[in-house]
PDB file of C-alpha atoms in Angstrom:
ATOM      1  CA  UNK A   1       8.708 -16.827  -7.304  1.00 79.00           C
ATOM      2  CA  UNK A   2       5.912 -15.612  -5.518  1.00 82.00           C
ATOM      3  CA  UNK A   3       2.765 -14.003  -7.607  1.00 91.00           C
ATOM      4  CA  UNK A   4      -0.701 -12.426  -6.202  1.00 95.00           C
ATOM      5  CA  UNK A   5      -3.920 -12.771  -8.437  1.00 94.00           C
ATOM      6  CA  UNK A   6      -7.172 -10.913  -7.635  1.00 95.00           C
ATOM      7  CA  UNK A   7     -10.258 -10.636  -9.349  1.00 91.00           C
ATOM      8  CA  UNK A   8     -12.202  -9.269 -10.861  1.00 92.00           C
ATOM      9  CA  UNK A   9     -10.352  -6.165 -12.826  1.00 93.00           C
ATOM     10  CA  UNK A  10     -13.350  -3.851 -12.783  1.00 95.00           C
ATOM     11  CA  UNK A  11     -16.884  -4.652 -10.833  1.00 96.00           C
ATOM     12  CA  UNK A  12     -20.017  -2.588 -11.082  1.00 97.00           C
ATOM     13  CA  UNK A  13     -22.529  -3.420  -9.087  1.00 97.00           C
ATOM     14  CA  UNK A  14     -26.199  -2.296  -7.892  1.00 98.00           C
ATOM     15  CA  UNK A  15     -26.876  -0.884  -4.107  1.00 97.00           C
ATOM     16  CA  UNK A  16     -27.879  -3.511  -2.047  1.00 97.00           C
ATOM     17  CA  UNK A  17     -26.571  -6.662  -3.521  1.00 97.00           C
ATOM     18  CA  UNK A  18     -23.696  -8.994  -2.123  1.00 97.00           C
ATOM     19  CA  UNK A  19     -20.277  -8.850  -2.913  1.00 96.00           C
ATOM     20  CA  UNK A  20     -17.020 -11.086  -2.933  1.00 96.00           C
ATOM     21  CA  UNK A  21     -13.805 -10.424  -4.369  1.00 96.00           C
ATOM     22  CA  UNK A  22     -10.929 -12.835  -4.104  1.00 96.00           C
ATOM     23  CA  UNK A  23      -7.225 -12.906  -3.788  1.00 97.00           C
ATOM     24  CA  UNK A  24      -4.677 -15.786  -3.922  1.00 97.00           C
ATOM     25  CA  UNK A  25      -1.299 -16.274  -3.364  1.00 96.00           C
ATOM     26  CA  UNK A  26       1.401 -18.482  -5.123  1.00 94.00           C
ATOM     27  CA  UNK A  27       4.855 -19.194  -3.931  1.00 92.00           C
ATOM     28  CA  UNK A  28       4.700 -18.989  -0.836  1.00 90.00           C
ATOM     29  CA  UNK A  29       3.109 -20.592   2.414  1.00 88.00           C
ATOM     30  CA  UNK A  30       1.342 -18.941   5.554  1.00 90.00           C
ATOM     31  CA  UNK A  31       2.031 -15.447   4.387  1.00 92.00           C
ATOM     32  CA  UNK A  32       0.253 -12.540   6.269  1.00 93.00           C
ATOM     33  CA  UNK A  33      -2.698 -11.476   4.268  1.00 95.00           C
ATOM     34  CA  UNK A  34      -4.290  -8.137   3.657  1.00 95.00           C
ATOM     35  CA  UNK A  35      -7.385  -6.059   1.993  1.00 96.00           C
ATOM     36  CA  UNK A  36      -6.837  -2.209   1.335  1.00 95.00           C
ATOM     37  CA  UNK A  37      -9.077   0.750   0.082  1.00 94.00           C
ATOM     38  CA  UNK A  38      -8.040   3.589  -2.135  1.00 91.00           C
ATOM     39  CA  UNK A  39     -11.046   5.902  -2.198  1.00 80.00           C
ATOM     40  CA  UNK A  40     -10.732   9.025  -4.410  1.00 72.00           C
ATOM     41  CA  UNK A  41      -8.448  11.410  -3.109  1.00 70.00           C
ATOM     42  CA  UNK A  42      -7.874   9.627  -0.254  1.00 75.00           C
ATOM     43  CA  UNK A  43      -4.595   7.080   0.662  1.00 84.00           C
ATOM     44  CA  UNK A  44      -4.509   3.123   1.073  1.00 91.00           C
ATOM     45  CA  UNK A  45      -6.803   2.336   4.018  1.00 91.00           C
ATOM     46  CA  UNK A  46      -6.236  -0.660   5.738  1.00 91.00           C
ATOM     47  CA  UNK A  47      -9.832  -2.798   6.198  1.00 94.00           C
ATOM     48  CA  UNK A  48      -8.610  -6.582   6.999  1.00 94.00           C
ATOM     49  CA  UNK A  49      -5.353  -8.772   7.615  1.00 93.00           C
ATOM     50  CA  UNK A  50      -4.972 -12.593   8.595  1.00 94.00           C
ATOM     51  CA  UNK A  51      -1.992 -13.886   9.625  1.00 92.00           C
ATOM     52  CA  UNK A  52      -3.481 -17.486   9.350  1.00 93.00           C
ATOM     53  CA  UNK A  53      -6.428 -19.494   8.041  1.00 95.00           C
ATOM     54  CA  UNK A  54      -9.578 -18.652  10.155  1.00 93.00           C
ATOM     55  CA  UNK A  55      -7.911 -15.608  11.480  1.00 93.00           C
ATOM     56  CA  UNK A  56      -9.261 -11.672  10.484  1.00 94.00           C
ATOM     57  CA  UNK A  57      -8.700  -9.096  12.215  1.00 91.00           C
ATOM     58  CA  UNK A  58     -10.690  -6.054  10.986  1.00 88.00           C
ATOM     59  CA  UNK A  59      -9.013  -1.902  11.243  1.00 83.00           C
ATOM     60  CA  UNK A  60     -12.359  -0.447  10.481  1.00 80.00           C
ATOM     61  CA  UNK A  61     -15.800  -1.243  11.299  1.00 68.00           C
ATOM     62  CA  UNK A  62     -17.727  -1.310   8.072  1.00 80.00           C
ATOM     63  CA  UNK A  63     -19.954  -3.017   6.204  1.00 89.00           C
ATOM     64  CA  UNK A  64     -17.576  -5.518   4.586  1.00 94.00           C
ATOM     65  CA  UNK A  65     -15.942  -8.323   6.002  1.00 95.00           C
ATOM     66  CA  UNK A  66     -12.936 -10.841   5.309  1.00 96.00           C
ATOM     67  CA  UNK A  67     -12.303 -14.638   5.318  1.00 97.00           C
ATOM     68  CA  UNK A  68      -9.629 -17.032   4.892  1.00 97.00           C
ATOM     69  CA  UNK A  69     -10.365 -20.067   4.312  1.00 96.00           C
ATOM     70  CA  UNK A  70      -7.568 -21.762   3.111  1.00 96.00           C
ATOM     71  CA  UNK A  71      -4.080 -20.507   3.686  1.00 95.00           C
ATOM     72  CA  UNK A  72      -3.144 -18.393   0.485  1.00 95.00           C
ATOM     73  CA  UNK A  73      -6.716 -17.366  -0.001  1.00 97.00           C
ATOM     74  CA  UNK A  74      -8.553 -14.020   1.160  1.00 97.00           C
ATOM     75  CA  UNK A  75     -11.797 -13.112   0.584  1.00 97.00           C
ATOM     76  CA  UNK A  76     -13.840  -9.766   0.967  1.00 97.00           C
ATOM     77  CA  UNK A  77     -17.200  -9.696   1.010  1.00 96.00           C
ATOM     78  CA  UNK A  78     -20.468  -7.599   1.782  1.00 96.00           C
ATOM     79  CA  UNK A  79     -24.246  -9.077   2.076  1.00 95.00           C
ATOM     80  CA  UNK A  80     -25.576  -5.435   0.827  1.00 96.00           C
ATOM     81  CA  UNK A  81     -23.000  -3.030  -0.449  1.00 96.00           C
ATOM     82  CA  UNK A  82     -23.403   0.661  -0.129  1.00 95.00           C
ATOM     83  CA  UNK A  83     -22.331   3.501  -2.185  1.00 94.00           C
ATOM     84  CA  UNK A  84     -19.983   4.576  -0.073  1.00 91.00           C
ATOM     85  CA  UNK A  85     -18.261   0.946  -0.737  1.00 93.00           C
ATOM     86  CA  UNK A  86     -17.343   2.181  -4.225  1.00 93.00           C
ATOM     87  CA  UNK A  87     -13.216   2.433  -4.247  1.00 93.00           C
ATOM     88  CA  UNK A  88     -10.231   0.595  -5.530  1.00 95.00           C
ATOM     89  CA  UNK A  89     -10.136  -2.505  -3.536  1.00 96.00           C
ATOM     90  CA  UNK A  90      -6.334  -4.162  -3.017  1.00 96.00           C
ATOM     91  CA  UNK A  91      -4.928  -7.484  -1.546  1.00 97.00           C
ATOM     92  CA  UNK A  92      -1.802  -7.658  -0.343  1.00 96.00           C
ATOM     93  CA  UNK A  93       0.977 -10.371   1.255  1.00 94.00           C
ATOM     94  CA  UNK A  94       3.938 -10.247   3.559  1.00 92.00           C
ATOM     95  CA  UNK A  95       6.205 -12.509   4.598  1.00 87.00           C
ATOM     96  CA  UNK A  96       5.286 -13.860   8.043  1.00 74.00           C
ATOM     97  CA  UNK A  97       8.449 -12.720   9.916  1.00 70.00           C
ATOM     98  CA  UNK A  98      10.180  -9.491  10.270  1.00 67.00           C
ATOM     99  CA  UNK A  99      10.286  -6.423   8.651  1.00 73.00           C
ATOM    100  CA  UNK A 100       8.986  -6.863   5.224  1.00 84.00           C
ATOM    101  CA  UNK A 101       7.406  -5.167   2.251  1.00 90.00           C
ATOM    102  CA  UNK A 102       4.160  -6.147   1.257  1.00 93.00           C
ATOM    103  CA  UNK A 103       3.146  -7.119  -2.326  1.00 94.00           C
ATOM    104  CA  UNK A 104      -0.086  -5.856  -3.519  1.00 96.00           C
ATOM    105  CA  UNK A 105      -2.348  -7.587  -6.318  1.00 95.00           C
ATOM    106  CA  UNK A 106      -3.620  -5.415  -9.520  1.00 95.00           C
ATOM    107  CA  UNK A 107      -6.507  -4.200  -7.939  1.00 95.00           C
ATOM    108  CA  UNK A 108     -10.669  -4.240  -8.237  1.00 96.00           C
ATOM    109  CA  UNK A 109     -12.392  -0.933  -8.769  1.00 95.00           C
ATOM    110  CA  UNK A 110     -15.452  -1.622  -7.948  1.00 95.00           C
ATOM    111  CA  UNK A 111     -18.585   0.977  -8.379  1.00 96.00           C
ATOM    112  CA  UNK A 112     -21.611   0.896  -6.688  1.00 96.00           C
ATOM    113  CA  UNK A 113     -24.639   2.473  -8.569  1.00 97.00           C
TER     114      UNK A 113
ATOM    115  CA  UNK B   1      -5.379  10.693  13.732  1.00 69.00           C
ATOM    116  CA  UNK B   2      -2.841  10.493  10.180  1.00 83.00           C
ATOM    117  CA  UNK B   3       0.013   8.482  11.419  1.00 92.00           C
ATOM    118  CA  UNK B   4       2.045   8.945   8.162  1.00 95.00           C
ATOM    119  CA  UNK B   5       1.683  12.060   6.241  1.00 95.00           C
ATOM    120  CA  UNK B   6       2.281  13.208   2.576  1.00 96.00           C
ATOM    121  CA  UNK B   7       1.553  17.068   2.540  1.00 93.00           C
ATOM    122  CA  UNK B   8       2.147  17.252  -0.951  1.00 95.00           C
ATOM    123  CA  UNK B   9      -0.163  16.273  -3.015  1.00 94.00           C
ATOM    124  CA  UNK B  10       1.582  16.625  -6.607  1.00 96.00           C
ATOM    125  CA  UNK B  11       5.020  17.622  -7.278  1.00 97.00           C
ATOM    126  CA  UNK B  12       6.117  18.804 -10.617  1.00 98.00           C
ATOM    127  CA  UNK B  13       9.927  18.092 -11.741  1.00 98.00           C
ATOM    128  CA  UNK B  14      11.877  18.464 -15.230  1.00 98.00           C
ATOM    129  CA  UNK B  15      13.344  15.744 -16.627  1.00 97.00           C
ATOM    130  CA  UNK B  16      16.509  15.190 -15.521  1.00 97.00           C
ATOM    131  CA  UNK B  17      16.485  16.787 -12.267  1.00 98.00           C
ATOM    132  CA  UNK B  18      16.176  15.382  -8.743  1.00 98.00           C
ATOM    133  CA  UNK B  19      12.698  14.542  -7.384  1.00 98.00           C
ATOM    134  CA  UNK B  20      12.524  15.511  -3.771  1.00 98.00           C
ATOM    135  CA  UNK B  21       9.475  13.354  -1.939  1.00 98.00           C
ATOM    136  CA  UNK B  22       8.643  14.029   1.255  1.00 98.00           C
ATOM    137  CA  UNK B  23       7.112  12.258   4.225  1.00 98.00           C
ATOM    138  CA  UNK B  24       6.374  12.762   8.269  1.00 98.00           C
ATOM    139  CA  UNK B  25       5.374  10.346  10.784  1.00 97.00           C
ATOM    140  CA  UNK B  26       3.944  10.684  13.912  1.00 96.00           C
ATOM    141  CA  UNK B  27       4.344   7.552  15.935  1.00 93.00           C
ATOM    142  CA  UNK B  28       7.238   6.860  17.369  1.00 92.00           C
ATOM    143  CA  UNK B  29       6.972   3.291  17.405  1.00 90.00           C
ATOM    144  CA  UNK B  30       7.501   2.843  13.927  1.00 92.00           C
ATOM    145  CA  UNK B  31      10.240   1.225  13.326  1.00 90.00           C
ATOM    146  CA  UNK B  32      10.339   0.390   8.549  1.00 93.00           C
ATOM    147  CA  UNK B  33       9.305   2.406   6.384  1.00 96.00           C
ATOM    148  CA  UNK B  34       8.751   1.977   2.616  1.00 96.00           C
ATOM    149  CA  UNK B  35       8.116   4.059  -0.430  1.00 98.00           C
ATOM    150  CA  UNK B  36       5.846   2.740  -2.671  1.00 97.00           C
ATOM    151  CA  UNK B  37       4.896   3.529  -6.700  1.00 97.00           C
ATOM    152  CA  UNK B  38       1.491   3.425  -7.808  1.00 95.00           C
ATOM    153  CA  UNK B  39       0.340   3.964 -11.830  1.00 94.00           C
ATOM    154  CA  UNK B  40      -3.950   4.802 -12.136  1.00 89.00           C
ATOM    155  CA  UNK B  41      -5.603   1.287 -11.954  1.00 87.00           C
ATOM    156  CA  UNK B  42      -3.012  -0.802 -10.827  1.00 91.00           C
ATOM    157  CA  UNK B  43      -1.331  -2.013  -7.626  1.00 94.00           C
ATOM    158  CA  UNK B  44       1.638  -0.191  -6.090  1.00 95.00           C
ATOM    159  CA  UNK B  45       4.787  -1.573  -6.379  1.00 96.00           C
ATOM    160  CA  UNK B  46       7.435  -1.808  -3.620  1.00 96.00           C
ATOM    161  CA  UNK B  47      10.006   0.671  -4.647  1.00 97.00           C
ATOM    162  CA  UNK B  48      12.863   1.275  -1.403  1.00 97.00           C
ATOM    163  CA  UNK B  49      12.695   0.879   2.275  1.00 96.00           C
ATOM    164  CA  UNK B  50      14.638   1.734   5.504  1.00 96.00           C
ATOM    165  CA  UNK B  51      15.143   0.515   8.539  1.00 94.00           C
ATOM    166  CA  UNK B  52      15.160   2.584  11.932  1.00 93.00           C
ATOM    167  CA  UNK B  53      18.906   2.022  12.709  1.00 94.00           C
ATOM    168  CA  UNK B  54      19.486   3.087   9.348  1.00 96.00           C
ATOM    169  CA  UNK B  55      19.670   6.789   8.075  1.00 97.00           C
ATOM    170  CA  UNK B  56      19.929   6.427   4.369  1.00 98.00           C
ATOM    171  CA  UNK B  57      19.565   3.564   2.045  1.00 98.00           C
ATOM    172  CA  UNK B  58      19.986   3.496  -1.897  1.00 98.00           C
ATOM    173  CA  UNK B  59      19.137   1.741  -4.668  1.00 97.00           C
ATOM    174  CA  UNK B  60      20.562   2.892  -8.208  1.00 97.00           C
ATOM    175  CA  UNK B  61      18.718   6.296  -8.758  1.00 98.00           C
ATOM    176  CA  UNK B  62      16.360   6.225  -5.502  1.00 98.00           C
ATOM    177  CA  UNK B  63      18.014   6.887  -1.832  1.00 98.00           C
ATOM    178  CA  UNK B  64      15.482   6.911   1.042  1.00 98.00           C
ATOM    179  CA  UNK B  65      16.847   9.406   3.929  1.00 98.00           C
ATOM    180  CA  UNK B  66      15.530   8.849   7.258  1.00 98.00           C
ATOM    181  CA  UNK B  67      15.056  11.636   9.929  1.00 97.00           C
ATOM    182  CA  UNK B  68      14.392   9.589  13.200  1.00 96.00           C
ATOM    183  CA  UNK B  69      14.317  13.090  15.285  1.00 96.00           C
ATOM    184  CA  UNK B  70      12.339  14.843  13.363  1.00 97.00           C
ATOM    185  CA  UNK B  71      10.216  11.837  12.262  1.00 97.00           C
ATOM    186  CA  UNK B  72      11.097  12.396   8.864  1.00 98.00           C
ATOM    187  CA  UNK B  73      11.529  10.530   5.757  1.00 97.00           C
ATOM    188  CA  UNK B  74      12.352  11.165   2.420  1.00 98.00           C
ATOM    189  CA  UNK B  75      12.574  10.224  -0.762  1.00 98.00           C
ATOM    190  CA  UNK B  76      15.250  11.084  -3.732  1.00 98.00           C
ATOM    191  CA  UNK B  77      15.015  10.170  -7.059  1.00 98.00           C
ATOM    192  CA  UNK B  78      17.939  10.849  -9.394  1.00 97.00           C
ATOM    193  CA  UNK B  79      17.758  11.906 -12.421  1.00 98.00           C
ATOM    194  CA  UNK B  80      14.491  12.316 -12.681  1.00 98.00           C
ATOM    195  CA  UNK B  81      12.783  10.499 -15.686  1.00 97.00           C
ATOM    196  CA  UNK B  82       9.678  10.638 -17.523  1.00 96.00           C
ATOM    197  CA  UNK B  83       8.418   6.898 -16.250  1.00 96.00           C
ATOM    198  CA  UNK B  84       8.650   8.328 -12.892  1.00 97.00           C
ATOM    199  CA  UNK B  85       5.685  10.155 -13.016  1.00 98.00           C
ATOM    200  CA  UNK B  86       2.806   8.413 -10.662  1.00 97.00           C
ATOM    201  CA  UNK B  87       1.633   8.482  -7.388  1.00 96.00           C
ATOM    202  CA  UNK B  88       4.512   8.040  -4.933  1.00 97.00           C
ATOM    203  CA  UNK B  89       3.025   6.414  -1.085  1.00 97.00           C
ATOM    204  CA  UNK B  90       5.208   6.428   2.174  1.00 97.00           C
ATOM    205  CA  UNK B  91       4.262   3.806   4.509  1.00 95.00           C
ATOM    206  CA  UNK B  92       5.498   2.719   7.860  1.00 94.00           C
ATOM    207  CA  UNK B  93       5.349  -0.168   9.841  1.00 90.00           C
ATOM    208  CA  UNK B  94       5.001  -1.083  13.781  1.00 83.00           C
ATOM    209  CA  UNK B  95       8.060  -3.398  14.541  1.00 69.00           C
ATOM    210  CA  UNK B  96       7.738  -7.181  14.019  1.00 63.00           C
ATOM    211  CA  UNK B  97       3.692  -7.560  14.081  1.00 62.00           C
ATOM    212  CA  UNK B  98       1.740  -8.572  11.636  1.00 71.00           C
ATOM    213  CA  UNK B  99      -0.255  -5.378  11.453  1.00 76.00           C
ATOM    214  CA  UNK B 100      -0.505  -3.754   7.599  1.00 83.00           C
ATOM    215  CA  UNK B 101       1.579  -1.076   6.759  1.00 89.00           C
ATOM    216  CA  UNK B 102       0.228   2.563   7.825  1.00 91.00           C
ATOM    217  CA  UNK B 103       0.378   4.508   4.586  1.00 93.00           C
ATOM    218  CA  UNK B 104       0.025   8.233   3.757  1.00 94.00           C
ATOM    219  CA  UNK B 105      -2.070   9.643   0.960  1.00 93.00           C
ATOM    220  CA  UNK B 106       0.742  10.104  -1.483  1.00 95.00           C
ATOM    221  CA  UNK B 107       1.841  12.634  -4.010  1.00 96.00           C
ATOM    222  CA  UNK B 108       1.376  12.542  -7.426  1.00 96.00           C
ATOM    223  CA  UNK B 109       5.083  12.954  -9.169  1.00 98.00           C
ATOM    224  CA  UNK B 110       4.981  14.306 -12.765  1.00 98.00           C
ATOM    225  CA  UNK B 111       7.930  14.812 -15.105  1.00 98.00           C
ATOM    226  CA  UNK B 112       7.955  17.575 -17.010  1.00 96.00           C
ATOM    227  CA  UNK B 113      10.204  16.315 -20.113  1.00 91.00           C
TER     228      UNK B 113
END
């Protein structure tokens, strides 16, 4: 069966200082890849997806970014995170063809300070 | 623009009773849509979906109901019970890309017991 693991749980982190949070996938091979972003109050807010390795393609123009590289591994990153980056951070996979759901990891909640 | 909207932000229901959740869309192109549960600090969960050709789909005490006119989904849950209560997200999908899911902000379901 397929499973999602991202980490870490819970990341609290100083303004201005990197960032990288990382999701992998087991079970399954060249599955579509994707990072959300709950804010408070808000809904899930789609920031990156990859269909393959190399390949991001971003929804919003932030200050994070996204890489894959290998083929069941996503990675989100920042060189100077923000307050504003603070938010519930999710990874998610879909199968590759057709109409699918996706399957979403556990989640980082990450605060900036 | 909100593609998929929630306008209710909580709903309360007693135990027992049917939970009514409702969801608009505005895009016409959508062509999937999901329902998704979500407990505080974790991932949501895939709960039901629909297809466009489809106007209802069930699964034990959820049925999804699908309004393609009025670019309207809902969702039922019957009976209600108390595990129910979280944060219930719609979320559509643009047919066969490999876009994410567009999802609204949900509404928080709580079971009155």
């Amino acid at each position: 069966s397929q499973t999602i693991h991202q980490w870490p749980a819970t990341l609290v982190q100083p303004v201005g200082s990197p960032l990288s949070l990382e999701c992998t996938v087991e079970g399954t091979s060249n599955p579509n890849l994707y990072w959300y972003r709950q804010a408070a109050g808000r809904g899930l807010q789609l920031l990156f997806y990859s269909v393959g390795i190399g390949q991001i393609s971003s929804e919003v123009p932030q200050n994070l970014s996204a890489s894959r590289p290998q083929d069941r591994q996503f990675i989100l990153s920042s060189k100077k995170l923000l307050l504003s980056d603070s938010g519930f951070y999710l990874c998610a996979w879909r199968d590759g063809t057709g109409d699918t759901e996706a399957f979403f990891g556990q989640g980082t909640r990450l605060t900036v300070v | 623009d909100q593609q998929v909207k929630q306008n209710s932000p909580s709903l309360s229901v007693q135990e027992g009773r049917i939970s009514i959740l409702n969801c608009d869309y505005t895009n016409s192109m959508f062509d999937y849509f999901l329902w998704y549960k979500k407990y505080p600090a974790e991932g949501p969960t895939f709960l039901i979906s629909i297809s466009s050709i489809k106007d209802k789909n069930e699964d034990g005490r959820f049925t999804v109901f699908l309004n393609k006119s009025a670019k309207h989904l809902s969702l039922h849950i019957v009976p209600s019970q108390p595990g129910d209560s979280a944060v219930y997200f719609c979320a559509a999908n643009l047919g066969g890309g490999a876009d994410g899911l567009t999802f609204g902000k949900g509404t928080h379901l709580i079971i009155q017991p």
